[in-house]
PDB file of C-alpha atoms in Angstrom:
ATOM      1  CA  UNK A  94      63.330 -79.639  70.830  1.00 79.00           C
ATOM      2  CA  UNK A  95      61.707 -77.207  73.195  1.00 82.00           C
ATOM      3  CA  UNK A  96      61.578 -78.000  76.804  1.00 79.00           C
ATOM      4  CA  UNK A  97      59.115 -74.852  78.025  1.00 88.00           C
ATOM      5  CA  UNK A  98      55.183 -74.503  76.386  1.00 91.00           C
ATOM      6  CA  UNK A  99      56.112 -71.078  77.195  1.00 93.00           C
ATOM      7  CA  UNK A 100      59.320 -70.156  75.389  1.00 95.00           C
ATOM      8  CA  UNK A 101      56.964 -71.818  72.094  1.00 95.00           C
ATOM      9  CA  UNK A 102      54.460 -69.360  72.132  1.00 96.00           C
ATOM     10  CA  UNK A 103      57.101 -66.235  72.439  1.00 97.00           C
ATOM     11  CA  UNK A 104      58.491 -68.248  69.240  1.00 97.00           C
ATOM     12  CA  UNK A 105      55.368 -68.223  67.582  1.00 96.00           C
ATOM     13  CA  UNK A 106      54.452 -64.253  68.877  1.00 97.00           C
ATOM     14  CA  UNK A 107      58.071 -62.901  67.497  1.00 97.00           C
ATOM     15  CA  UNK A 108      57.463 -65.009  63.998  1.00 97.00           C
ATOM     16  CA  UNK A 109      54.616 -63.103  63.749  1.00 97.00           C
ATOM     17  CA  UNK A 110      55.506 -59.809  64.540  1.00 96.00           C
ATOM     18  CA  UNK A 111      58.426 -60.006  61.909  1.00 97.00           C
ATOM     19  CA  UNK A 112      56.035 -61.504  59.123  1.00 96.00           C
ATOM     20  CA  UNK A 113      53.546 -58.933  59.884  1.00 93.00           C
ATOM     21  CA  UNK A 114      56.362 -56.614  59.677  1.00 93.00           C
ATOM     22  CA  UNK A 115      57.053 -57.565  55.856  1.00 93.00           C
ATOM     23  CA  UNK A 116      60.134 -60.093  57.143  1.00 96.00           C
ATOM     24  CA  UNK A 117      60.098 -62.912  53.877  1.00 96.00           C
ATOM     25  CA  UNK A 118      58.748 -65.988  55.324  1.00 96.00           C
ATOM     26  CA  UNK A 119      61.371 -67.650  53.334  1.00 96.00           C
ATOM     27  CA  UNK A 120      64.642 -66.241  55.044  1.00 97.00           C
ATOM     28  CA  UNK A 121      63.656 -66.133  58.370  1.00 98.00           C
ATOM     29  CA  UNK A 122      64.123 -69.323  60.340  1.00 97.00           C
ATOM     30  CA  UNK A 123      64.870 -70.204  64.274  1.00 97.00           C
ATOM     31  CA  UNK A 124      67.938 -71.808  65.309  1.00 96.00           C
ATOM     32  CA  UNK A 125      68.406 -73.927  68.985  1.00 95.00           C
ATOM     33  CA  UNK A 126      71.741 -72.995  71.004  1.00 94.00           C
ATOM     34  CA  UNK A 127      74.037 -75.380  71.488  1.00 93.00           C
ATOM     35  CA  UNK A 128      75.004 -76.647  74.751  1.00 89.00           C
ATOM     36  CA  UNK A 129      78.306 -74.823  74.952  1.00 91.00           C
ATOM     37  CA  UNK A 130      77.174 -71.621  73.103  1.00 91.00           C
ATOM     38  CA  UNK A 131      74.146 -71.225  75.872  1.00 91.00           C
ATOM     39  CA  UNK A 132      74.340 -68.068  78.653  1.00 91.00           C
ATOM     40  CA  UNK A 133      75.095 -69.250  81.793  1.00 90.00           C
ATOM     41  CA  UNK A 134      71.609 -68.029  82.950  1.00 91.00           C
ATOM     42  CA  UNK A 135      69.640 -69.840  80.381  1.00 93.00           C
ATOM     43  CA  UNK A 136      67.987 -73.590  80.338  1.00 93.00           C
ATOM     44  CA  UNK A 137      66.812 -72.753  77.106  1.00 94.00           C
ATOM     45  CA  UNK A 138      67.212 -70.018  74.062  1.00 95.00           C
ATOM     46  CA  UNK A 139      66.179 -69.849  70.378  1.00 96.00           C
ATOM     47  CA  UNK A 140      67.440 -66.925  68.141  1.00 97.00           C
ATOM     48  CA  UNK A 141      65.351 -65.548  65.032  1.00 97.00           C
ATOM     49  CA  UNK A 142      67.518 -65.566  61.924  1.00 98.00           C
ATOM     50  CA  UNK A 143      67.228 -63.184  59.399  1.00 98.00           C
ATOM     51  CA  UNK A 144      68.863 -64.082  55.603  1.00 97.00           C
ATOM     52  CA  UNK A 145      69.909 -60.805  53.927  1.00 96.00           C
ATOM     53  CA  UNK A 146      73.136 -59.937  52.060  1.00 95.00           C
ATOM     54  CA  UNK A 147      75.423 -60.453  54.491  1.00 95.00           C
ATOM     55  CA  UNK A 148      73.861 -63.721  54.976  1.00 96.00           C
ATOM     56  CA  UNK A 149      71.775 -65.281  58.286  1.00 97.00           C
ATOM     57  CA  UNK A 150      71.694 -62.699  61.230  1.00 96.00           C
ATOM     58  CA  UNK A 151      70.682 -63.256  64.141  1.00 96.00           C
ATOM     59  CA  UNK A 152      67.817 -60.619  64.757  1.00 97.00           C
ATOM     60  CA  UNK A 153      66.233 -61.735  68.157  1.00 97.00           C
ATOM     61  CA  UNK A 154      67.172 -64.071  70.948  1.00 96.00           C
ATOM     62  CA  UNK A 155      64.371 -65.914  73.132  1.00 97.00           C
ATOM     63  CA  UNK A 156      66.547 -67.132  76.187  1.00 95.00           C
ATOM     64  CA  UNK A 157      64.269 -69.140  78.845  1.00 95.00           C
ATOM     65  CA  UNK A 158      65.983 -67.957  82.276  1.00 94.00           C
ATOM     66  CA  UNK A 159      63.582 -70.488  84.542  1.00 92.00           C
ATOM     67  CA  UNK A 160      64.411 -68.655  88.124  1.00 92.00           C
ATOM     68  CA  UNK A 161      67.320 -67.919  87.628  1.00 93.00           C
ATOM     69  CA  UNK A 162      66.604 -64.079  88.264  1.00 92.00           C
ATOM     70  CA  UNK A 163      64.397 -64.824  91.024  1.00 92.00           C
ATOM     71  CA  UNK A 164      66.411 -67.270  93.039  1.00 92.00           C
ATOM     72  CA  UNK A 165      69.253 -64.676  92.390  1.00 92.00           C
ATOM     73  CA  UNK A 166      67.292 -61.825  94.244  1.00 91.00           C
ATOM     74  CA  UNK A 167      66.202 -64.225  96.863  1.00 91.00           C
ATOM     75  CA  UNK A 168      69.570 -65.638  98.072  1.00 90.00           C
ATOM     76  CA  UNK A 169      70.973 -61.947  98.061  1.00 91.00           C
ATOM     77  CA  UNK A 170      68.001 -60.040 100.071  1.00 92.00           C
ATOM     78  CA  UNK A 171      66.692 -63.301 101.733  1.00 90.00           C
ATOM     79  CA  UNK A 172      62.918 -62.543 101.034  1.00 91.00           C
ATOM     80  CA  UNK A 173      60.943 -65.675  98.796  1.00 89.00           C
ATOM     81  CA  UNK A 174      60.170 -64.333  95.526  1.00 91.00           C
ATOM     82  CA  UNK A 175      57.483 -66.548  95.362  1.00 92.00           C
ATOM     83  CA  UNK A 176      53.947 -66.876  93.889  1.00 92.00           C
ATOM     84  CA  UNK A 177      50.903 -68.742  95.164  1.00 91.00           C
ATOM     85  CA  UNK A 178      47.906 -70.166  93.026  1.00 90.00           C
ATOM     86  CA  UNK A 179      45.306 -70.948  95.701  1.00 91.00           C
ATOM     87  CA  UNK A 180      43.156 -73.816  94.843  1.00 88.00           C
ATOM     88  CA  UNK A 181      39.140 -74.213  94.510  1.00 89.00           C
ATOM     89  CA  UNK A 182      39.385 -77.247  96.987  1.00 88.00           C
ATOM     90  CA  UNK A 183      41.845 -78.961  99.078  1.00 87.00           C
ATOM     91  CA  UNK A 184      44.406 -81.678  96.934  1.00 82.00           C
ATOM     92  CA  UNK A 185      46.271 -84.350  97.823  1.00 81.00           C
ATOM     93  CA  UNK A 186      49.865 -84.715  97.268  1.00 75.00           C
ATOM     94  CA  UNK A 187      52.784 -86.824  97.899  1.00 71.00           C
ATOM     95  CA  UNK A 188      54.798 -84.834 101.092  1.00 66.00           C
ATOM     96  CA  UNK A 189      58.163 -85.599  98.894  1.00 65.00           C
ATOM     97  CA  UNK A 190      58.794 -84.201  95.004  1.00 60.00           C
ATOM     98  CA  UNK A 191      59.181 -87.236  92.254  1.00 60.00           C
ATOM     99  CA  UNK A 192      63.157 -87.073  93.187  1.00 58.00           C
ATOM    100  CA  UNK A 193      63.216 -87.496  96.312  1.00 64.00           C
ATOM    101  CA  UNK A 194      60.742 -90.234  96.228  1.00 63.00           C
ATOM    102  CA  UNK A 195      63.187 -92.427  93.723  1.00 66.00           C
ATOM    103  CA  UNK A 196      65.873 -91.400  96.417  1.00 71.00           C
ATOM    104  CA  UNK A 197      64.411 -93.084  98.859  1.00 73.00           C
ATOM    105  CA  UNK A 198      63.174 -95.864  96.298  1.00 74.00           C
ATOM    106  CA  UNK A 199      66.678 -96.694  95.925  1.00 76.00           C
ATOM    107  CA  UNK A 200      67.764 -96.201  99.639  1.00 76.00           C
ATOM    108  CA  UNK A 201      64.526 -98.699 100.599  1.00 77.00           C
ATOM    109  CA  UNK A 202      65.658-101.064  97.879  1.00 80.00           C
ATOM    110  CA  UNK A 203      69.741-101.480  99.321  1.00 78.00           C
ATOM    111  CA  UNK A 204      68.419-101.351 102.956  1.00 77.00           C
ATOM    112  CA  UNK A 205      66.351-104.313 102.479  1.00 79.00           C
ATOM    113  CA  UNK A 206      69.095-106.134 100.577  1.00 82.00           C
ATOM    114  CA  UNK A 207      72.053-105.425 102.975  1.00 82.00           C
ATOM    115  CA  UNK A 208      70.810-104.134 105.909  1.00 80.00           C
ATOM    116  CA  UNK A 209      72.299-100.615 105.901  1.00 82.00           C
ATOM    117  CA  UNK A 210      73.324 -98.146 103.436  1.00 80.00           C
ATOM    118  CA  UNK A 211      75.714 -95.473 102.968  1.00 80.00           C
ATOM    119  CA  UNK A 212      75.705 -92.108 101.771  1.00 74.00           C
ATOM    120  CA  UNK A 213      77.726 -88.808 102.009  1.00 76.00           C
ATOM    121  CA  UNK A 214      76.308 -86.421 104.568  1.00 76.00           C
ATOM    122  CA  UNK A 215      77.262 -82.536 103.040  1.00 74.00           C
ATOM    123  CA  UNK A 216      77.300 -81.012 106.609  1.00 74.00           C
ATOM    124  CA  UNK A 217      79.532 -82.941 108.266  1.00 77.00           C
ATOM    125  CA  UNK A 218      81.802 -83.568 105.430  1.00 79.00           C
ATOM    126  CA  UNK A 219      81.839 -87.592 105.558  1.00 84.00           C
ATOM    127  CA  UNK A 220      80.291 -90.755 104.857  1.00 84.00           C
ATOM    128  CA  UNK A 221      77.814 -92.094 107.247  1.00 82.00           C
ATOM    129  CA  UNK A 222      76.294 -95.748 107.878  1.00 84.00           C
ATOM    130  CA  UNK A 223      72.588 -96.203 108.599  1.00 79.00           C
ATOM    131  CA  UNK A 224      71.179 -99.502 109.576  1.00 82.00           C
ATOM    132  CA  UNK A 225      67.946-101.032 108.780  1.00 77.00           C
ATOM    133  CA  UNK A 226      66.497-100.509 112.420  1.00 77.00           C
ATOM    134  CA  UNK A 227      67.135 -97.214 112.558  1.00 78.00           C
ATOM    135  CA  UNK A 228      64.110 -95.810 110.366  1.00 74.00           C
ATOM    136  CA  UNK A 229      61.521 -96.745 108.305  1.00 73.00           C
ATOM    137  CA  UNK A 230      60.448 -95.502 104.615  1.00 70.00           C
ATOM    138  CA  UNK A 231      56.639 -95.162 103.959  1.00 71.00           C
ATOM    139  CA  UNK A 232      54.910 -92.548 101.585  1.00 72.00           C
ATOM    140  CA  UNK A 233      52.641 -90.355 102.936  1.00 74.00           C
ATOM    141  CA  UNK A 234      50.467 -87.165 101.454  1.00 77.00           C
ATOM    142  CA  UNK A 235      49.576 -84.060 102.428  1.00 79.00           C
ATOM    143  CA  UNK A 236      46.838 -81.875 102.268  1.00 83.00           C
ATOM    144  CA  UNK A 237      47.620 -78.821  99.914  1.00 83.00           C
ATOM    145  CA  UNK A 238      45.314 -75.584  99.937  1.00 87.00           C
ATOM    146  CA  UNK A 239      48.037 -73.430  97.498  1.00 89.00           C
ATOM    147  CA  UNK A 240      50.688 -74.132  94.858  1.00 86.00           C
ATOM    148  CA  UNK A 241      53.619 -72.095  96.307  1.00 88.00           C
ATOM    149  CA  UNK A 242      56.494 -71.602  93.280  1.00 89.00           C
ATOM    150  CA  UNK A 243      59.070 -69.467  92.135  1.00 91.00           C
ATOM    151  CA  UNK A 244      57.759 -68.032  88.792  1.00 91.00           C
ATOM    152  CA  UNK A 245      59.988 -68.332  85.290  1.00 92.00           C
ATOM    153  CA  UNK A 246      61.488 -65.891  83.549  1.00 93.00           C
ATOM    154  CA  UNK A 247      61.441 -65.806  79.364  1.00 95.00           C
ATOM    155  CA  UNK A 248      63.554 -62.893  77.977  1.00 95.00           C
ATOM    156  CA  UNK A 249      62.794 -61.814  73.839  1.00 95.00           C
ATOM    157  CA  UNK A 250      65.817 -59.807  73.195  1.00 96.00           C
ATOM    158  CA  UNK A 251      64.900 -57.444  69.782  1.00 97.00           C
ATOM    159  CA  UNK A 252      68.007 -56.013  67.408  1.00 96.00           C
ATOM    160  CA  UNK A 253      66.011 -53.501  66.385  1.00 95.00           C
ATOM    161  CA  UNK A 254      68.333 -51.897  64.038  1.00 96.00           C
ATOM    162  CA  UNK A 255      69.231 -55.980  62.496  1.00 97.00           C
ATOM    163  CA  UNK A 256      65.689 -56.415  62.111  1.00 97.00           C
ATOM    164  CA  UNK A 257      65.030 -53.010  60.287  1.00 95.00           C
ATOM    165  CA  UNK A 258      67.795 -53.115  57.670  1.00 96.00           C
ATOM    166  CA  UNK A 259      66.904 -56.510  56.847  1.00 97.00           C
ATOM    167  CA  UNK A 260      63.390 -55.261  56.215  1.00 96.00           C
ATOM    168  CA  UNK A 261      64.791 -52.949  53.954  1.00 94.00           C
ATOM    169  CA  UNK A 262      66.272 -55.716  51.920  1.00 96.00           C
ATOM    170  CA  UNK A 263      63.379 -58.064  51.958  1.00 96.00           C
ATOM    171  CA  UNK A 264      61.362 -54.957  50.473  1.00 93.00           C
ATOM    172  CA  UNK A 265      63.431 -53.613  48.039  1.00 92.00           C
ATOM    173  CA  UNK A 266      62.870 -53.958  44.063  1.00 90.00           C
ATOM    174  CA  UNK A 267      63.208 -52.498  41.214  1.00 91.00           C
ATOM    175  CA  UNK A 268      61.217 -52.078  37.974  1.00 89.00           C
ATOM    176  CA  UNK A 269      61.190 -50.504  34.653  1.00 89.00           C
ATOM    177  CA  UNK A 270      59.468 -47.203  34.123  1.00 84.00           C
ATOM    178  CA  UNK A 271      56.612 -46.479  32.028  1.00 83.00           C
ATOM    179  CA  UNK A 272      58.778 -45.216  29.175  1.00 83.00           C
ATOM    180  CA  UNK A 273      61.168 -48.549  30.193  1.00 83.00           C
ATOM    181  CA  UNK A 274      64.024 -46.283  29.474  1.00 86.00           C
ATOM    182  CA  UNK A 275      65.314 -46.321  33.481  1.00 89.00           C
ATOM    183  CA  UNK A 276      65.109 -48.671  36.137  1.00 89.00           C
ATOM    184  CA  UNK A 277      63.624 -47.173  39.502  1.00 88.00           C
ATOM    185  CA  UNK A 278      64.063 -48.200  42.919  1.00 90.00           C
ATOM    186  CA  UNK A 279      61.045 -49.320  45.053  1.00 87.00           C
ATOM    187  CA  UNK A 280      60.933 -49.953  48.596  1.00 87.00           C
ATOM    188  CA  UNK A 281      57.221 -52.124  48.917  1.00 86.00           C
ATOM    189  CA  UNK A 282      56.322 -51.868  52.423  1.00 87.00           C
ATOM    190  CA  UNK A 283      53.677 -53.144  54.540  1.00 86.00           C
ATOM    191  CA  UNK A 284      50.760 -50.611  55.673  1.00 81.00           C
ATOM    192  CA  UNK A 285      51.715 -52.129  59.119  1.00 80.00           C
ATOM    193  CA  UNK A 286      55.260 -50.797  58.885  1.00 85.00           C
ATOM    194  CA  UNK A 287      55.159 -48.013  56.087  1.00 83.00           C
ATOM    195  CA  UNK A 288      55.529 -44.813  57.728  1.00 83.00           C
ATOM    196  CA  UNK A 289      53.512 -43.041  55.825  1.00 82.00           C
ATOM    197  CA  UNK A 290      50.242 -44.612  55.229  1.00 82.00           C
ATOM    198  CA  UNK A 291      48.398 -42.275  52.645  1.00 80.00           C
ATOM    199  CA  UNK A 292      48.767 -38.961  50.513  1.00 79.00           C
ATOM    200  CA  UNK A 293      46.013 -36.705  50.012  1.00 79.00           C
ATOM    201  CA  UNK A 294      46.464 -34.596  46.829  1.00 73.00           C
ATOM    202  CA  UNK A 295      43.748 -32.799  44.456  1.00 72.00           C
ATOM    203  CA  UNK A 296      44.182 -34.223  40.740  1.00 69.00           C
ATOM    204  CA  UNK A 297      43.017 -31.059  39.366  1.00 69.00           C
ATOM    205  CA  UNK A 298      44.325 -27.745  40.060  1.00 73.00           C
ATOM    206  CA  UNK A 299      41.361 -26.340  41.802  1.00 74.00           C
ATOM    207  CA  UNK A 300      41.354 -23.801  44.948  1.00 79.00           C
ATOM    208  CA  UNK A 301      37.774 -25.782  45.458  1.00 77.00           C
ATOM    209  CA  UNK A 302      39.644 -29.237  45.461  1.00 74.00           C
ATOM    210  CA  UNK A 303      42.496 -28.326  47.723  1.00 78.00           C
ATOM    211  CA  UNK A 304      40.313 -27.292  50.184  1.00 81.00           C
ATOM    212  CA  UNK A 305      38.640 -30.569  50.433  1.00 79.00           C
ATOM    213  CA  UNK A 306      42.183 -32.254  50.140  1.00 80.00           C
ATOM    214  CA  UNK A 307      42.946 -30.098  53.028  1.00 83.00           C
ATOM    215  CA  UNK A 308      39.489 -31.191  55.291  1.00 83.00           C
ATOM    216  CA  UNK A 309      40.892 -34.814  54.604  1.00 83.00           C
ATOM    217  CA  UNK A 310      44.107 -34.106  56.374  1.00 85.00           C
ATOM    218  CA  UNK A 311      42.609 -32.793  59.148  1.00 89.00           C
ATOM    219  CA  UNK A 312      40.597 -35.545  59.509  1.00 87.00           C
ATOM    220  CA  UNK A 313      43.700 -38.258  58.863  1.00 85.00           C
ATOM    221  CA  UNK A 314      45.403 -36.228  61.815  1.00 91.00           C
ATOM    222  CA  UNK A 315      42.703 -36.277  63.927  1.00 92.00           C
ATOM    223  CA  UNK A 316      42.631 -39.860  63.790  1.00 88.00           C
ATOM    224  CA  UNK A 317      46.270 -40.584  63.894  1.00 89.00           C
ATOM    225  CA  UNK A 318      46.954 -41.983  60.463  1.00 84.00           C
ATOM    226  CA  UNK A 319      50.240 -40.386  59.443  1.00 86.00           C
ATOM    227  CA  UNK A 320      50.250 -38.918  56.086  1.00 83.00           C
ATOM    228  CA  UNK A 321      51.206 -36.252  53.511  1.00 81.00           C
ATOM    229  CA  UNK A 322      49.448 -33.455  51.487  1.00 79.00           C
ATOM    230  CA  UNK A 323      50.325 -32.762  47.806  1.00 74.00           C
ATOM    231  CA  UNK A 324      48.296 -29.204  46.962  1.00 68.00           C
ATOM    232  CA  UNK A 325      49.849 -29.968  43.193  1.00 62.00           C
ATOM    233  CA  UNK A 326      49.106 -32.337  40.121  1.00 51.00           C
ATOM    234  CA  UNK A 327      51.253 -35.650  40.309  1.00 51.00           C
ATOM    235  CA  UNK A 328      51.707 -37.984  37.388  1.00 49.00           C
ATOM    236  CA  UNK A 329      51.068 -41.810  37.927  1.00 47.00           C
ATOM    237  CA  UNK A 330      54.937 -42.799  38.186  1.00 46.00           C
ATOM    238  CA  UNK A 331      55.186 -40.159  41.307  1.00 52.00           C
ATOM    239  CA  UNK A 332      52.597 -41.750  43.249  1.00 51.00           C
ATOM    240  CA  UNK A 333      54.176 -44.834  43.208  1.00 49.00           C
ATOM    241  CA  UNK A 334      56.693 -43.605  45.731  1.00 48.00           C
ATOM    242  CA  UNK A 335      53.749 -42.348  48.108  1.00 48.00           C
ATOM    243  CA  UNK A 336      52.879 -45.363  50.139  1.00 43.00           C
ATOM    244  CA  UNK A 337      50.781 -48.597  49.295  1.00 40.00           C
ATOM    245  CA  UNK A 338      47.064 -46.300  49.360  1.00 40.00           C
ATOM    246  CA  UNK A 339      46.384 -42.790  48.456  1.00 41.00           C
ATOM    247  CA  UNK A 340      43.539 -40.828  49.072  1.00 42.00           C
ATOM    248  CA  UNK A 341      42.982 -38.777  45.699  1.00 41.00           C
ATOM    249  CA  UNK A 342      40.730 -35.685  45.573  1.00 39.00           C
ATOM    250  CA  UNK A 343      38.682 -35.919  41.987  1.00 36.00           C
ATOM    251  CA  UNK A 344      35.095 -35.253  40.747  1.00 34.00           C
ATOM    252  CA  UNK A 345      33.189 -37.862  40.723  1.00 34.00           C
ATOM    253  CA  UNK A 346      30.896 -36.695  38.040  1.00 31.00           C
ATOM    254  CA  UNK A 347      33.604 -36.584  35.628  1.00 37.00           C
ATOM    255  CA  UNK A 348      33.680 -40.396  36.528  1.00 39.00           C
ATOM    256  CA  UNK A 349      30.524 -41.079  35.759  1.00 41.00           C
ATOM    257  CA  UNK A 350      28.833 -40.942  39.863  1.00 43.00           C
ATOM    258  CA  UNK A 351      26.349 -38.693  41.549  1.00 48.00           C
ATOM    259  CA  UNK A 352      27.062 -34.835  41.141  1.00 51.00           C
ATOM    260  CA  UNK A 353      26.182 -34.359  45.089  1.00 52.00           C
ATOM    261  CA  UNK A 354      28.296 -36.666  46.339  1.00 51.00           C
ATOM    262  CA  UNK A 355      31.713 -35.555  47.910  1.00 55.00           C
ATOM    263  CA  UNK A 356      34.686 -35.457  45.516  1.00 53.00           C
ATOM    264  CA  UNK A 357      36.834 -37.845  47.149  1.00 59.00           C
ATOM    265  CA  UNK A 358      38.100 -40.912  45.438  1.00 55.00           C
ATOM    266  CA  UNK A 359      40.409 -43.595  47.560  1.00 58.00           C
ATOM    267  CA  UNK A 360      42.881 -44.996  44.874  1.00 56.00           C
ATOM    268  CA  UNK A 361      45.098 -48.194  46.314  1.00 54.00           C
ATOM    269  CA  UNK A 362      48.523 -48.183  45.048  1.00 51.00           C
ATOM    270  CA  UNK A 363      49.600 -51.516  43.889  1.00 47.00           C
ATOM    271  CA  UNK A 364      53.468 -52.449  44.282  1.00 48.00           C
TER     272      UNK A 364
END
């Protein structure tokens, strides 16, 4: 069960970075610590699992340190770490937090049925009687013009090199060749995570073409979409191992299209 609103939505935010990363949906899960496996900082902490080979990994931990950090920094320097939220207009509150009201619920409640009450007293190191006639118990509120609270603290921990190998896995395959007399290894990657995202390559050998195929690179560089240049003829099976879309240099009236457009033809490679 989660405790925080907070600690949810990193869930949700580092589920989708690792499906939009080309994780499998299907072996990734999120698994609760146990009371006596949690940090001793932590109120709260989730860790992304990974299946792969070696089987579940844990890939990222999502710890919810509450103010911890804070109230760690404030008892050693002795300055409030604190944040306000002013409010629009005035509220009023109860001057004691929902604790200390039932405290003094329960103190009310044994005063009136025995007349005193007891309790241990920190400071002086014993117990100490108080009778009825020595105070009296009302609830009273207070006028508020700011929230004043120590802020929270959730901490996504990435494995970056778990959570890469196990993409590796998740995108591996392999398929038969064209002539189906070899099996060949393909890594199907995500444009969001392939490094390379395109090839530009003439199809014909042409001094014409390459010098287009060479414009388009410049371009591609200019706006910082990482790629490779071929300035040779590839067969079908070779541009399978380019990336997930090429950019192909061809003329388009051989295909049938206007003789004064440009010769550029995008070509998607399918897994």
């Amino acid at each position: 069960m989660l405790f925080c609103q907070t600690l949810g939505y990193f869930i949700g935010r580092v589920y989708l970075f690792l499906t939009c990363l080309g994780i499998d949906k299907k072996r990734l899960r999120f698994r609760q610590h146990l009371a006596n496996e949690m940090a001793h900082y932590a109120i709260d902490c989730w860790d992304a699992e990974i299946e792969s080979s070696y089987g579940w990994i844990e890939c990222v931990g999502i710890a919810d340190r509450s103010t911890y950090d804070l109230k760690a920094h404030s008892d050693k320097s002795g300055v409030a770490l604190v944040a306000r939220k002013k409010f629009s207009e005035p509220r009023e509150v109860e001057a004691m937090n929902e604790k200390e009201a039932m405290d003094m619920k329960d103190m009310k409640a044994e005063l009136e049925s025995k007349g005193e009450v007891e309790f241990y007293v920190c400071t002086l190191g014993k117990n100490v009687c108080i009778k009825k006639k020595m105070l009296s118990i009302s609830k009273e509120k207070k006028k508020e013009h700011q929230r004043v609270f120590t802020p929270s603290v959730i901490e996504p921990s990435f494995g970056i090199d778990r959570i890469i190998y196990c993409l590796y896995e998740h995108s591996f395959y392999t398929r038969p060749s064209k002539a189906g007399d070899e099996q060949l290894n393909v890594f199907r990657f995500l444009p969001f995570a392939a490094p390379i995202k395109c090839t530009v390559f003439p199809l014909v050998q042409n001094q014409e073409y390459e010098d287009v195929a060479k414009v388009i690179s410049k371009s591609l560089t200019v706006a910082g979409i990482s790629h490779k240049i071929d300035i040779k003829e590839e067969e079908g099976e070779e541009l399978q191992t380019r990336g997930r879309a090429l950019f192909a240099v061809q003329q388009w009236c051989q295909r049938g299209g206007d003789e004064n457009c440009d010769p550029v033809l995008l070509r998607p490679v399918l897994p």
